[in-house]
Amino acid sequence: MSSVATQNSRVVSGMRPTGHLHLGHYHGVLRNWIELQHSYECFFFVADWHALTTHYENPGDIAGNSWDMVVDWLAAGVDPGSATLFVQSRVPEHAELHLLLSMITPLGWLERVPSYKDQQEKLREHDLATYGFLGYPLLQSADILIYRAGSVPVGEDQVAHVEITREVARRFNYFYGREPDFEANVERALRKMGRKNASLYRNLRRRYQEQGDEEALEVARALLESQQNISVGDRDRLFGYLEGSVKVILPEPQPLLTEAPKMPGLDGQKMSKSYNNTIALREEPDEVAKKIRTMPTDPARVRRKDPGDPEKCPVWPLHQVYSDEATRDWVVEGCTSAGIGCLECKQCVIEQVQEELAPMRERARDYTEDPAQVRTVLAEGTEAARDMARDTLDEVRRVMGLVQR
Ligand code: TRP
Ligand code: SF4
């Protein structure tokens, strides 16, 4: 059983299976994942059940879209050697935890999640007055809690889902973390730490509880993490005892807000499939060049000799993502004085995008030519994920009274 002590370094995130990814996904999410995978134990998965909550009438090829998306993750540099990659529906433990959590989740909590009403309004063409869609955030909570994750990298729109996850975890621990002999177990655990450490722990706990000293809480947690003589269960008890008198069975995760610069699309709006303004990660070089060359520019630059204003041009935000300062100065100067032409200006962006995409295209080709590699990555990821998920579920079933003695 993994301990609360290690959960701080565990990261979980999911993506709905949208098929081929584009530069918006890369700059908005994947670059962040790729960075996190080196410092955290990462679980990244395809949220295929979540796709069904909105597109149940016409699911299309969810499996194919999941596959293409995973190939793009790998192509972009998500490393299956450091991160665990899998598909949600292949780890049915998520569903069992979702069911068990549903028992304790007040309806009002789900009805109040902002995305519930928003999405119903926005996705008018789908009837989202379903049990499954109401449960969307709770399924997400199960995805996160089953790995006892400390952090969840998400965009702004998902923060409310992490928040409800915290509330559900708190409620769960409150109901099922109250062992009848909790205080006695705490005392027993403290004795195993030795006199000095036990008294240090007690002092720190008192400082936190009486004076709200957050630093004392941090130090106490670090102290627990460094203890070699106590079991995982005891460590969780002592973690829980710091803040109250429950054992932390499902730790509360933190959102890790991805402050991604919104990737501009080809028309100046945010890059998104629904605006049809994307460059795919596996776009062919000719197509990349063509798409950028035909981008609209400042409408004032009708002729080459007309000066323009980068602020009014959809190409300019791409320079913000891709160009160094010298190039950007060159653009401002050349555009406003009609010193450069738009094609010249776009050429810099084209080159940068090509350079970024070339290695991805190559890696994607390796994987599509040898799909067994992808299958292996997913099979191994699923196994690793299930091992951890089973551990959490064993404890959840036990504290909920489901295990025959
Ligand atoms: N709802 C998330 C989204 O639309 C996807 C998701 C499902 C997720 N389960 C998750 C994200 C767990 C983070 C953690 O982007
Ligand atoms: Fe846009 Fe560059 Fe043309 Fe100016 S020179 S209008 S920034 S493409």
Short mmCIF file of C-alpha atoms and ligand atoms in Angstrom, two decimals:
data_model
loop_
_atom_site.label_atom_id
_atom_site.label_comp_id
_atom_site.label_asym_id
_atom_site.label_seq_id
_atom_site.Cartn_x
_atom_site.Cartn_y
_atom_site.Cartn_z
CA MET A 1 0.00 0.00 0.00
CA SER A 2 1.40 3.33 -0.94
CA SER A 3 1.60 5.82 1.83
CA VAL A 4 0.41 9.37 2.17
CA ALA A 5 4.07 10.17 2.55
CA THR A 6 4.82 9.35 -1.06
CA GLN A 7 1.58 10.65 -2.50
CA ASN A 8 2.86 14.21 -2.61
CA SER A 9 5.14 13.23 -5.41
CA ARG A 10 2.47 11.41 -7.39
CA VAL A 11 0.75 13.09 -10.31
CA VAL A 12 -2.37 11.92 -12.15
CA SER A 13 -3.92 13.44 -15.21
CA GLY A 14 -6.31 12.33 -17.91
CA MET A 15 -7.27 13.51 -21.36
CA ARG A 16 -10.44 12.70 -23.23
CA PRO A 17 -9.75 10.79 -26.45
CA THR A 18 -9.94 13.41 -29.16
CA GLY A 19 -7.86 11.57 -31.75
CA HIS A 20 -4.93 13.39 -33.33
CA LEU A 21 -3.57 16.17 -31.17
CA HIS A 22 -2.48 19.60 -32.33
CA LEU A 23 -0.05 22.29 -31.25
CA GLY A 24 -2.62 23.66 -28.80
CA HIS A 25 -2.50 20.39 -26.89
CA TYR A 26 1.27 20.35 -27.06
CA HIS A 27 1.82 23.85 -25.70
CA GLY A 28 -1.15 23.71 -23.36
CA VAL A 29 -0.76 20.29 -21.76
CA LEU A 30 1.86 17.93 -23.11
CA ARG A 31 4.88 20.15 -22.57
CA ASN A 32 3.85 20.36 -18.97
CA TRP A 33 3.43 16.58 -18.67
CA ILE A 34 6.81 16.06 -20.25
CA GLU A 35 8.40 18.32 -17.70
CA LEU A 36 6.57 16.76 -14.76
CA GLN A 37 7.47 13.20 -15.69
CA HIS A 38 11.07 13.78 -14.64
CA SER A 39 10.33 14.98 -11.13
CA TYR A 40 7.15 13.10 -10.24
CA GLU A 41 5.73 9.63 -10.43
CA CYS A 42 3.23 10.29 -13.22
CA PHE A 43 0.07 8.46 -14.27
CA PHE A 44 -1.34 9.71 -17.56
CA PHE A 45 -4.40 8.09 -19.01
CA VAL A 46 -7.01 8.28 -21.73
CA ALA A 47 -10.36 9.18 -20.14
CA ASP A 48 -12.45 7.12 -22.54
CA TRP A 49 -15.37 6.66 -20.17
CA HIS A 50 -15.54 10.42 -19.79
CA ALA A 51 -15.95 10.69 -23.55
CA LEU A 52 -19.03 8.49 -23.31
CA THR A 53 -20.67 10.75 -20.73
CA THR A 54 -21.24 13.34 -23.43
CA HIS A 55 -21.08 11.36 -26.69
CA TYR A 56 -22.99 8.21 -25.76
CA GLU A 57 -25.40 8.54 -28.67
CA ASN A 58 -22.71 8.60 -31.28
CA PRO A 59 -19.48 7.46 -29.67
CA GLY A 60 -17.63 7.01 -32.94
CA ASP A 61 -14.29 5.29 -32.78
CA ILE A 62 -13.27 5.91 -29.16
CA ALA A 63 -10.67 3.14 -29.27
CA GLY A 64 -9.13 4.50 -32.48
CA ASN A 65 -9.10 8.04 -31.13
CA SER A 66 -7.49 6.82 -27.93
CA TRP A 67 -4.81 5.03 -29.91
CA ASP A 68 -4.00 8.06 -32.06
CA MET A 69 -3.83 10.23 -28.99
CA VAL A 70 -1.44 7.91 -27.17
CA VAL A 71 0.81 7.78 -30.24
CA ASP A 72 0.86 11.59 -30.17
CA TRP A 73 1.75 11.61 -26.47
CA LEU A 74 4.68 9.34 -27.20
CA ALA A 75 5.63 11.33 -30.28
CA ALA A 76 5.61 14.56 -28.30
CA GLY A 77 8.02 13.10 -25.77
CA VAL A 78 5.94 11.57 -23.01
CA ASP A 79 8.32 8.86 -21.87
CA PRO A 80 6.81 5.49 -20.97
CA GLY A 81 10.04 4.79 -19.10
CA SER A 82 9.17 7.48 -16.56
CA ALA A 83 5.40 7.84 -16.79
CA THR A 84 2.70 5.19 -16.56
CA LEU A 85 0.37 5.39 -19.58
CA PHE A 86 -2.92 3.59 -19.86
CA VAL A 87 -6.56 3.71 -20.88
CA GLN A 88 -9.11 4.33 -18.14
CA SER A 89 -11.57 1.60 -19.16
CA ARG A 90 -8.81 -1.01 -18.97
CA VAL A 91 -8.53 -0.33 -15.26
CA PRO A 92 -12.02 -1.23 -14.06
CA GLU A 93 -11.00 -0.44 -10.48
CA HIS A 94 -11.78 3.20 -11.34
CA ALA A 95 -15.40 2.18 -11.87
CA GLU A 96 -15.67 0.31 -8.60
CA LEU A 97 -14.25 3.24 -6.67
CA HIS A 98 -16.62 5.55 -8.54
CA LEU A 99 -19.53 3.38 -7.42
CA LEU A 100 -18.36 3.28 -3.81
CA LEU A 101 -17.78 7.04 -3.73
CA SER A 102 -21.24 7.59 -5.20
CA MET A 103 -22.69 6.17 -1.98
CA ILE A 104 -21.35 9.07 0.08
CA THR A 105 -21.59 11.92 -2.43
CA PRO A 106 -24.48 14.31 -1.86
CA LEU A 107 -26.39 15.04 -5.06
CA GLY A 108 -26.13 18.76 -4.45
CA TRP A 109 -22.34 18.66 -4.67
CA LEU A 110 -22.54 17.30 -8.20
CA GLU A 111 -25.39 19.57 -9.27
CA ARG A 112 -23.42 22.60 -8.09
CA VAL A 113 -20.25 21.88 -10.08
CA PRO A 114 -20.20 24.76 -12.59
CA SER A 115 -19.41 22.56 -15.60
CA TYR A 116 -22.62 20.58 -15.02
CA LYS A 117 -24.98 23.38 -16.06
CA ASP A 118 -22.46 25.08 -18.37
CA GLN A 119 -21.86 22.02 -20.49
CA GLN A 120 -25.55 21.22 -20.64
CA GLU A 121 -26.10 24.70 -22.03
CA LYS A 122 -23.14 24.53 -24.35
CA LEU A 123 -23.62 21.04 -25.73
CA ARG A 124 -27.26 21.54 -26.58
CA GLU A 125 -27.17 18.90 -29.27
CA HIS A 126 -26.57 16.22 -26.61
CA ASP A 127 -29.07 15.32 -23.95
CA LEU A 128 -26.91 15.59 -20.86
CA ALA A 129 -29.66 15.04 -18.31
CA THR A 130 -28.17 11.62 -17.58
CA TYR A 131 -26.93 9.87 -14.49
CA GLY A 132 -23.55 9.35 -16.16
CA PHE A 133 -23.02 13.00 -16.98
CA LEU A 134 -24.00 14.14 -13.49
CA GLY A 135 -21.34 11.73 -12.25
CA TYR A 136 -18.63 13.11 -14.53
CA PRO A 137 -16.73 14.91 -11.75
CA LEU A 138 -17.07 11.97 -9.39
CA LEU A 139 -15.63 9.59 -11.96
CA GLN A 140 -12.76 12.04 -12.20
CA SER A 141 -12.43 11.97 -8.41
CA ALA A 142 -12.17 8.19 -8.55
CA ASP A 143 -9.49 8.51 -11.27
CA ILE A 144 -7.44 10.69 -8.96
CA LEU A 145 -8.10 9.15 -5.56
CA ILE A 146 -7.46 5.59 -6.67
CA TYR A 147 -3.77 6.53 -7.10
CA ARG A 148 -3.74 8.62 -3.94
CA ALA A 149 -2.23 11.40 -6.01
CA GLY A 150 -0.82 14.57 -4.51
CA SER A 151 -1.14 16.77 -7.59
CA VAL A 152 -3.35 16.97 -10.63
CA PRO A 153 -2.10 19.09 -13.51
CA VAL A 154 -5.17 20.66 -15.05
CA GLY A 155 -6.35 23.77 -16.79
CA GLU A 156 -8.51 26.39 -15.15
CA ASP A 157 -11.71 24.68 -16.34
CA GLN A 158 -10.93 21.55 -14.30
CA VAL A 159 -10.10 23.14 -10.96
CA ALA A 160 -13.66 22.70 -9.70
CA HIS A 161 -13.34 18.98 -10.35
CA VAL A 162 -10.22 18.74 -8.22
CA GLU A 163 -12.01 20.74 -5.54
CA ILE A 164 -14.92 18.30 -5.38
CA THR A 165 -12.37 15.49 -5.27
CA ARG A 166 -10.92 17.06 -2.14
CA GLU A 167 -14.36 17.31 -0.58
CA VAL A 168 -15.23 13.72 -1.37
CA ALA A 169 -11.89 12.53 0.06
CA ARG A 170 -12.44 14.53 3.22
CA ARG A 171 -15.92 13.07 3.66
CA PHE A 172 -14.65 9.59 2.99
CA ASN A 173 -11.89 9.90 5.57
CA TYR A 174 -14.33 11.36 8.04
CA PHE A 175 -16.70 8.41 7.69
CA TYR A 176 -14.24 5.58 7.36
CA GLY A 177 -11.00 6.85 8.82
CA ARG A 178 -12.38 6.96 12.34
CA GLU A 179 -11.10 3.75 13.81
CA PRO A 180 -12.60 2.89 17.20
CA ASP A 181 -9.12 2.49 18.67
CA PHE A 182 -7.58 5.33 16.69
CA GLU A 183 -5.96 7.14 19.62
CA ALA A 184 -4.53 3.93 20.99
CA ASN A 185 -3.13 3.09 17.56
CA VAL A 186 -1.56 6.53 17.37
CA GLU A 187 0.13 6.01 20.72
CA ARG A 188 1.42 2.64 19.65
CA ALA A 189 2.78 4.10 16.41
CA LEU A 190 4.46 6.95 18.28
CA ARG A 191 6.26 4.52 20.55
CA LYS A 192 7.81 2.90 17.49
CA MET A 193 9.31 6.25 16.48
CA GLY A 194 11.37 6.48 19.63
CA ARG A 195 11.02 8.93 22.47
CA LYS A 196 12.77 11.88 20.92
CA ASN A 197 10.93 11.81 17.64
CA ALA A 198 7.61 11.14 19.32
CA SER A 199 7.96 14.19 21.51
CA LEU A 200 9.07 16.30 18.56
CA TYR A 201 5.96 15.11 16.70
CA ARG A 202 3.71 15.99 19.64
CA ASN A 203 5.19 19.48 19.91
CA LEU A 204 4.81 20.16 16.23
CA ARG A 205 1.23 18.89 16.26
CA ARG A 206 0.42 21.12 19.21
CA ARG A 207 1.96 24.14 17.47
CA TYR A 208 -0.15 23.47 14.42
CA GLN A 209 -3.37 22.73 16.27
CA GLU A 210 -3.12 25.52 18.84
CA GLN A 211 -1.52 28.24 16.75
CA GLY A 212 -2.26 27.17 13.19
CA ASP A 213 1.47 27.09 12.53
CA GLU A 214 1.64 25.74 8.96
CA GLU A 215 5.38 25.45 9.11
CA ALA A 216 5.12 23.11 12.07
CA LEU A 217 2.73 21.00 10.02
CA GLU A 218 5.25 20.82 7.19
CA VAL A 219 8.08 19.89 9.52
CA ALA A 220 5.95 17.22 11.17
CA ARG A 221 5.12 15.73 7.79
CA ALA A 222 8.76 15.67 6.82
CA LEU A 223 9.54 14.00 10.13
CA LEU A 224 7.02 11.27 9.38
CA GLU A 225 8.35 10.79 5.91
CA SER A 226 11.80 10.17 7.28
CA GLN A 227 10.69 7.49 9.76
CA GLN A 228 11.92 4.02 8.87
CA ASN A 229 10.42 2.10 11.78
CA ILE A 230 6.73 2.63 11.26
CA SER A 231 4.35 0.82 8.93
CA VAL A 232 2.52 2.52 6.10
CA GLY A 233 -0.76 2.29 8.01
CA ASP A 234 0.79 3.89 11.07
CA ARG A 235 2.27 6.66 8.99
CA ASP A 236 -1.16 7.42 7.56
CA ARG A 237 -2.62 7.48 11.07
CA LEU A 238 0.05 9.91 12.22
CA PHE A 239 -0.54 12.05 9.14
CA GLY A 240 -4.25 12.12 9.90
CA TYR A 241 -3.70 12.80 13.59
CA LEU A 242 -1.75 15.98 12.79
CA GLU A 243 -4.87 17.66 11.49
CA GLY A 244 -7.63 15.89 13.32
CA SER A 245 -8.37 12.46 14.53
CA VAL A 246 -8.98 10.45 11.40
CA LYS A 247 -6.72 8.21 9.44
CA VAL A 248 -6.11 9.58 5.96
CA ILE A 249 -7.23 6.81 3.64
CA LEU A 250 -7.77 8.94 0.56
CA PRO A 251 -5.48 11.99 0.63
CA GLU A 252 -6.73 15.30 -0.73
CA PRO A 253 -5.03 16.21 -4.01
CA GLN A 254 -3.97 19.68 -5.10
CA PRO A 255 -4.62 21.14 -8.51
CA LEU A 256 -1.41 21.99 -10.34
CA LEU A 257 -2.57 24.81 -12.52
CA THR A 258 -1.05 24.74 -15.98
CA GLU A 259 -0.32 28.36 -16.77
CA ALA A 260 -0.15 27.62 -20.42
CA PRO A 261 0.04 30.45 -22.86
CA LYS A 262 -3.08 29.93 -24.93
CA MET A 263 -1.82 28.61 -28.20
CA PRO A 264 -3.13 30.88 -30.91
CA GLY A 265 -4.78 29.19 -33.85
CA LEU A 266 -4.39 30.06 -37.51
CA ASP A 267 -7.11 32.69 -37.32
CA GLY A 268 -6.14 34.43 -34.08
CA GLN A 269 -8.70 32.58 -31.96
CA LYS A 270 -7.48 29.94 -29.52
CA MET A 271 -6.34 26.82 -31.38
CA SER A 272 -9.13 24.29 -31.33
CA LYS A 273 -10.48 21.56 -33.53
CA SER A 274 -13.94 23.09 -33.44
CA TYR A 275 -12.61 26.32 -34.96
CA ASN A 276 -10.83 24.40 -37.70
CA ASN A 277 -7.67 26.45 -37.13
CA THR A 278 -5.20 23.82 -36.01
CA ILE A 279 -1.83 22.42 -36.94
CA ALA A 280 -1.68 18.74 -36.04
CA LEU A 281 1.40 17.29 -34.39
CA ARG A 282 1.69 14.90 -37.31
CA GLU A 283 0.90 17.48 -40.00
CA GLU A 284 2.98 17.02 -43.16
CA PRO A 285 5.64 19.74 -43.70
CA ASP A 286 4.02 21.00 -46.91
CA GLU A 287 0.73 21.33 -45.16
CA VAL A 288 2.32 23.20 -42.23
CA ALA A 289 3.90 25.69 -44.61
CA LYS A 290 0.71 26.11 -46.58
CA LYS A 291 -1.44 26.64 -43.51
CA ILE A 292 0.81 29.35 -42.14
CA ARG A 293 1.42 30.99 -45.51
CA THR A 294 -2.31 31.39 -46.07
CA MET A 295 -3.01 32.81 -42.62
CA PRO A 296 -4.81 36.15 -42.59
CA THR A 297 -2.67 39.14 -41.58
CA ASP A 298 -3.35 42.72 -40.55
CA PRO A 299 -6.13 43.70 -42.99
CA ALA A 300 -4.45 47.12 -43.39
CA ARG A 301 -1.58 45.48 -45.27
CA VAL A 302 -3.35 45.08 -48.54
CA ARG A 303 -0.20 45.70 -50.56
CA ARG A 304 3.41 44.99 -49.70
CA LYS A 305 4.10 48.71 -49.28
CA ASP A 306 1.27 49.26 -46.78
CA PRO A 307 2.57 49.41 -43.21
CA GLY A 308 0.87 47.16 -40.66
CA ASP A 309 0.44 46.64 -36.95
CA PRO A 310 1.45 43.29 -35.44
CA GLU A 311 -1.15 43.75 -32.70
CA LYS A 312 -3.83 43.43 -35.37
CA CYS A 313 -2.32 40.35 -36.98
CA PRO A 314 -2.98 36.68 -36.06
CA VAL A 315 0.62 35.81 -37.01
CA TRP A 316 1.99 37.97 -34.21
CA PRO A 317 0.82 35.72 -31.34
CA LEU A 318 2.70 32.89 -33.05
CA HIS A 319 5.88 34.97 -32.89
CA GLN A 320 5.24 35.35 -29.17
CA VAL A 321 5.33 31.59 -28.84
CA TYR A 322 8.13 30.83 -31.25
CA SER A 323 10.43 33.81 -31.87
CA ASP A 324 13.25 35.21 -29.82
CA GLU A 325 13.37 38.85 -28.90
CA ALA A 326 15.57 39.90 -31.79
CA THR A 327 13.18 38.36 -34.29
CA ARG A 328 10.20 39.96 -32.63
CA ASP A 329 11.91 43.37 -32.79
CA TRP A 330 12.61 42.72 -36.46
CA VAL A 331 8.92 41.94 -37.01
CA VAL A 332 7.65 45.05 -35.26
CA GLU A 333 10.10 47.28 -37.04
CA GLY A 334 9.61 45.67 -40.45
CA CYS A 335 5.84 45.43 -40.22
CA THR A 336 5.17 48.97 -39.07
CA SER A 337 7.55 50.44 -41.67
CA ALA A 338 6.53 48.07 -44.46
CA GLY A 339 10.18 47.01 -44.47
CA ILE A 340 9.33 43.32 -44.60
CA GLY A 341 6.67 41.37 -46.43
CA CYS A 342 4.17 39.15 -44.70
CA LEU A 343 5.55 36.02 -46.31
CA GLU A 344 9.01 36.84 -45.02
CA CYS A 345 7.54 37.42 -41.60
CA LYS A 346 5.64 34.12 -41.67
CA GLN A 347 8.68 32.22 -42.88
CA CYS A 348 10.33 32.54 -39.44
CA VAL A 349 7.33 30.99 -37.80
CA ILE A 350 7.14 28.25 -40.41
CA GLU A 351 10.75 27.31 -39.74
CA GLN A 352 10.27 27.16 -35.98
CA VAL A 353 7.14 25.06 -36.24
CA GLN A 354 8.81 22.67 -38.68
CA GLU A 355 11.73 22.30 -36.33
CA GLU A 356 9.42 21.55 -33.44
CA LEU A 357 7.34 19.03 -35.35
CA ALA A 358 10.07 17.16 -37.26
CA PRO A 359 11.18 14.93 -34.36
CA MET A 360 7.59 14.28 -33.36
CA ARG A 361 6.65 13.20 -36.86
CA GLU A 362 9.59 10.84 -36.88
CA ARG A 363 8.78 9.30 -33.52
CA ALA A 364 5.13 8.96 -34.51
CA ARG A 365 6.24 7.12 -37.64
CA ASP A 366 8.31 4.69 -35.57
CA TYR A 367 5.28 3.90 -33.46
CA THR A 368 2.80 3.59 -36.31
CA GLU A 369 5.17 1.29 -38.19
CA ASP A 370 5.51 -0.87 -35.11
CA PRO A 371 2.19 -0.78 -33.26
CA ALA A 372 3.32 -3.62 -31.00
CA GLN A 373 5.49 -1.05 -29.23
CA VAL A 374 2.43 1.02 -28.37
CA ARG A 375 0.53 -2.05 -27.27
CA THR A 376 3.37 -2.96 -24.95
CA VAL A 377 3.51 0.52 -23.45
CA LEU A 378 -0.21 0.39 -22.74
CA ALA A 379 -0.19 -3.18 -21.44
CA GLU A 380 2.64 -2.41 -19.03
CA GLY A 381 1.03 0.86 -18.00
CA THR A 382 -2.28 -0.87 -17.36
CA GLU A 383 -0.60 -3.51 -15.20
CA ALA A 384 1.25 -0.94 -13.11
CA ALA A 385 -1.85 1.21 -12.73
CA ARG A 386 -4.00 -1.76 -11.75
CA ASP A 387 -1.53 -2.89 -9.12
CA MET A 388 -1.74 0.43 -7.39
CA ALA A 389 -5.49 0.79 -7.93
CA ARG A 390 -6.11 -2.65 -6.42
CA ASP A 391 -4.15 -1.72 -3.31
CA THR A 392 -6.25 1.36 -2.74
CA LEU A 393 -9.49 -0.52 -3.41
CA ASP A 394 -8.55 -3.29 -0.97
CA GLU A 395 -8.32 -0.74 1.78
CA VAL A 396 -11.45 1.11 0.64
CA ARG A 397 -13.48 -2.12 0.61
CA ARG A 398 -12.13 -3.03 4.02
CA VAL A 399 -12.96 0.26 5.73
CA MET A 400 -16.40 0.29 4.13
CA GLY A 401 -17.11 -3.05 5.73
CA LEU A 402 -17.18 -5.10 2.54
CA VAL A 403 -14.48 -7.62 3.37
CA GLN A 404 -15.45 -10.92 4.92
CA ARG A 405 -13.33 -11.61 7.97
N1 TRP B 1 -12.13 15.96 -17.24
C1 TRP B 1 -10.78 16.09 -17.74
C2 TRP B 1 -10.79 16.99 -18.98
O1 TRP B 1 -11.78 17.10 -19.63
C3 TRP B 1 -10.19 14.76 -18.10
C4 TRP B 1 -9.98 13.90 -16.89
C5 TRP B 1 -10.67 12.79 -16.57
C6 TRP B 1 -9.01 14.12 -15.88
N2 TRP B 1 -10.18 12.27 -15.39
C7 TRP B 1 -9.19 13.06 -14.95
C8 TRP B 1 -8.02 15.09 -15.65
C9 TRP B 1 -8.39 12.97 -13.80
C10 TRP B 1 -7.25 15.01 -14.51
C11 TRP B 1 -7.43 13.95 -13.59
O2 TRP B 1 -9.77 17.55 -19.30
FE1 SF4 B 2 1.42 40.20 -39.67
FE2 SF4 B 2 4.02 39.92 -40.02
FE3 SF4 B 2 2.45 40.79 -42.01
FE4 SF4 B 2 2.92 42.33 -39.91
S1 SF4 B 2 4.44 41.58 -41.38
S2 SF4 B 2 0.96 41.97 -40.90
S3 SF4 B 2 3.04 40.86 -38.28
S4 SF4 B 2 2.42 38.78 -41.04
#
